[in-house]
Amino acid sequence: EAGVTQFPSHSVIEKGQTVTLRCDPISGHDNLYWYRRVMGKEIKFLLHFVKESKQDESGMPNNRFLAERTGGTYSTLKVQPAELEDSGVYFCASSSGTLRHTEAFFGQGTRLTVV
Amino acid sequence: AQSVTQLDSHVSVSEGTPVLLRCNYSSSYSPSLFWYVQHPNKGLQLLLKYTSAATLVKGINGFEAEFKKSETSFHLTKPSAHMSDAAEYFCAIYTGTASKLTFGTGTRLQVTL
């Protein structure tokens, strides 16, 4: 069974440019999460999809970040325009049910560097 | 609000000696607690989780953790470290009042010969 897959694994962009990160969850997992780890700090929640609906987007830092999950399958996270403080590792995770009863499976992350 | 605090950013042990990675939590509700491990260039992997059943939880690769409500702790232990245990370890909490895991800042475990 394929795990959670994220593309690209690394991205280096200039300040002001646009970047789109992609996450393919485990097939059949309705729950999809985005997290971010800024260098040396904790892994912070960004948002949670249930199928194609945003269940909780309380962690999205500002309106430069846009997440979509059309059709309830893969998800994209767009940063436009990117700022230096957006640098970090972006993780995607998926689960078949709530986190109390099921496991969240994480991708390997996308390392974003804004220069 | 829920939170976890990992008390050590770096821990170094010799191969064959015990491992102790410390995690304290804060929660107004009955929590679920998790330990994840991240090896270089890999995703986060679940080691073990506590969800209000047995307070001593056994995980993969010989790791275990004990939930101590009186001490608000969930420390991760392993009797004998192996070189392959070198990685970064994250403690996380979930209470069900929000749909998210809240992570600590991570502890990097170094294992020396």
Coordinates of C-alpha atoms in Angstrom, one line a residue, chain B:
Chain B
A1 CA -5.8 24.7 25.4
Q2 CA -3.5 21.6 25.0
S3 CA 0.2 21.6 24.8
V4 CA 3.3 19.4 25.2
T5 CA 6.7 20.3 26.4
Q6 CA 9.8 18.2 25.4
L7 CA 12.3 18.9 28.1
D8 CA 15.5 18.1 26.1
S9 CA 16.3 19.3 22.7
H10 CA 19.3 16.9 22.4
V11 CA 20.0 13.6 24.2
S12 CA 23.2 11.6 23.7
V13 CA 23.5 8.0 24.8
S14 CA 26.0 5.2 24.2
E15 CA 24.8 2.1 22.3
G16 CA 23.5 -0.5 24.7
T17 CA 22.5 2.0 27.4
P18 CA 19.0 3.1 28.3
V19 CA 17.1 5.9 26.6
L20 CA 14.9 8.4 28.3
L21 CA 13.1 11.2 26.3
R22 CA 11.0 13.4 28.4
C23 CA 7.6 14.9 27.6
N24 CA 5.2 16.8 29.8
Y25 CA 1.7 17.7 28.8
S26 CA -1.0 20.2 29.6
S27 CA -4.7 19.6 28.9
S28 CA -8.1 20.5 30.2
Y29 CA -9.5 17.3 28.8
S30 CA -8.6 13.6 28.8
P31 CA -5.8 13.5 26.3
S32 CA -4.5 11.0 23.8
L33 CA -0.7 11.2 23.7
F34 CA 1.7 10.1 20.9
W35 CA 5.3 9.6 20.2
Y36 CA 6.6 10.0 16.6
V37 CA 10.0 9.4 15.2
Q38 CA 11.6 11.0 12.2
H39 CA 14.6 9.6 10.6
P40 CA 16.5 11.7 8.1
N41 CA 14.6 12.3 4.8
K42 CA 11.7 10.2 6.1
G43 CA 8.2 11.1 7.2
L44 CA 7.0 11.0 10.8
Q45 CA 6.4 7.4 12.0
L46 CA 4.2 6.6 14.9
L47 CA 6.1 4.8 17.7
L48 CA 3.2 4.4 20.1
K49 CA 0.1 6.1 21.5
Y50 CA -1.9 6.3 24.7
T51 CA -5.7 6.6 24.5
S52 CA -6.9 6.1 28.1
A53 CA -6.5 2.3 28.2
A54 CA -3.4 0.8 29.9
T55 CA -1.0 3.5 31.2
L56 CA 2.1 1.6 30.1
V57 CA 2.1 1.6 26.3
K58 CA 4.4 -0.6 24.3
G59 CA 5.4 0.6 20.8
I60 CA 7.6 -0.5 17.9
N61 CA 11.3 -1.2 18.1
G62 CA 11.4 -1.8 21.8
F63 CA 10.1 1.6 22.9
E64 CA 7.6 2.1 25.6
A65 CA 6.0 5.1 27.4
E66 CA 4.1 5.5 30.7
F67 CA 1.2 7.9 31.1
K68 CA 1.4 9.5 34.6
K69 CA -1.5 11.7 35.2
S70 CA -0.3 12.9 38.6
E71 CA 2.9 14.1 37.0
T72 CA 1.4 15.1 33.6
S73 CA 4.1 13.2 31.9
F74 CA 4.5 10.7 29.1
H75 CA 8.2 9.9 28.9
L76 CA 9.6 7.6 26.2
T77 CA 12.0 4.9 27.2
K78 CA 14.0 2.0 25.7
P79 CA 16.1 -0.3 27.8
S80 CA 19.0 -0.5 25.3
A81 CA 19.8 2.0 22.6
H82 CA 20.8 0.9 19.1
M83 CA 22.6 2.9 16.5
S84 CA 19.5 2.8 14.3
D85 CA 17.6 4.7 17.0
A86 CA 19.4 7.9 16.2
A87 CA 16.7 10.2 14.9
E88 CA 14.4 13.1 16.0
Y89 CA 11.5 12.2 18.3
F90 CA 8.3 14.2 18.7
C91 CA 5.7 14.0 21.5
A92 CA 2.2 15.1 20.5
I93 CA -1.2 15.5 22.2
Y94 CA -4.8 15.2 20.9
T95 CA -7.9 15.9 23.0
G96 CA -10.7 15.6 20.5
T97 CA -11.9 19.2 21.1
A98 CA -9.9 20.1 18.0
S99 CA -9.1 18.1 15.0
K100 CA -5.4 18.5 15.3
L101 CA -2.3 17.0 16.9
T102 CA -0.2 19.5 18.9
F103 CA 3.5 18.7 18.8
G104 CA 6.4 19.4 21.0
T105 CA 9.7 21.0 19.7
G106 CA 11.4 17.6 19.2
T107 CA 14.3 15.8 20.8
R108 CA 17.2 14.8 18.7
L109 CA 18.7 11.5 19.9
Q110 CA 22.3 10.7 19.2
V111 CA 23.6 7.2 19.8
T112 CA 27.4 6.8 20.1
L113 CA 29.6 3.7 20.0

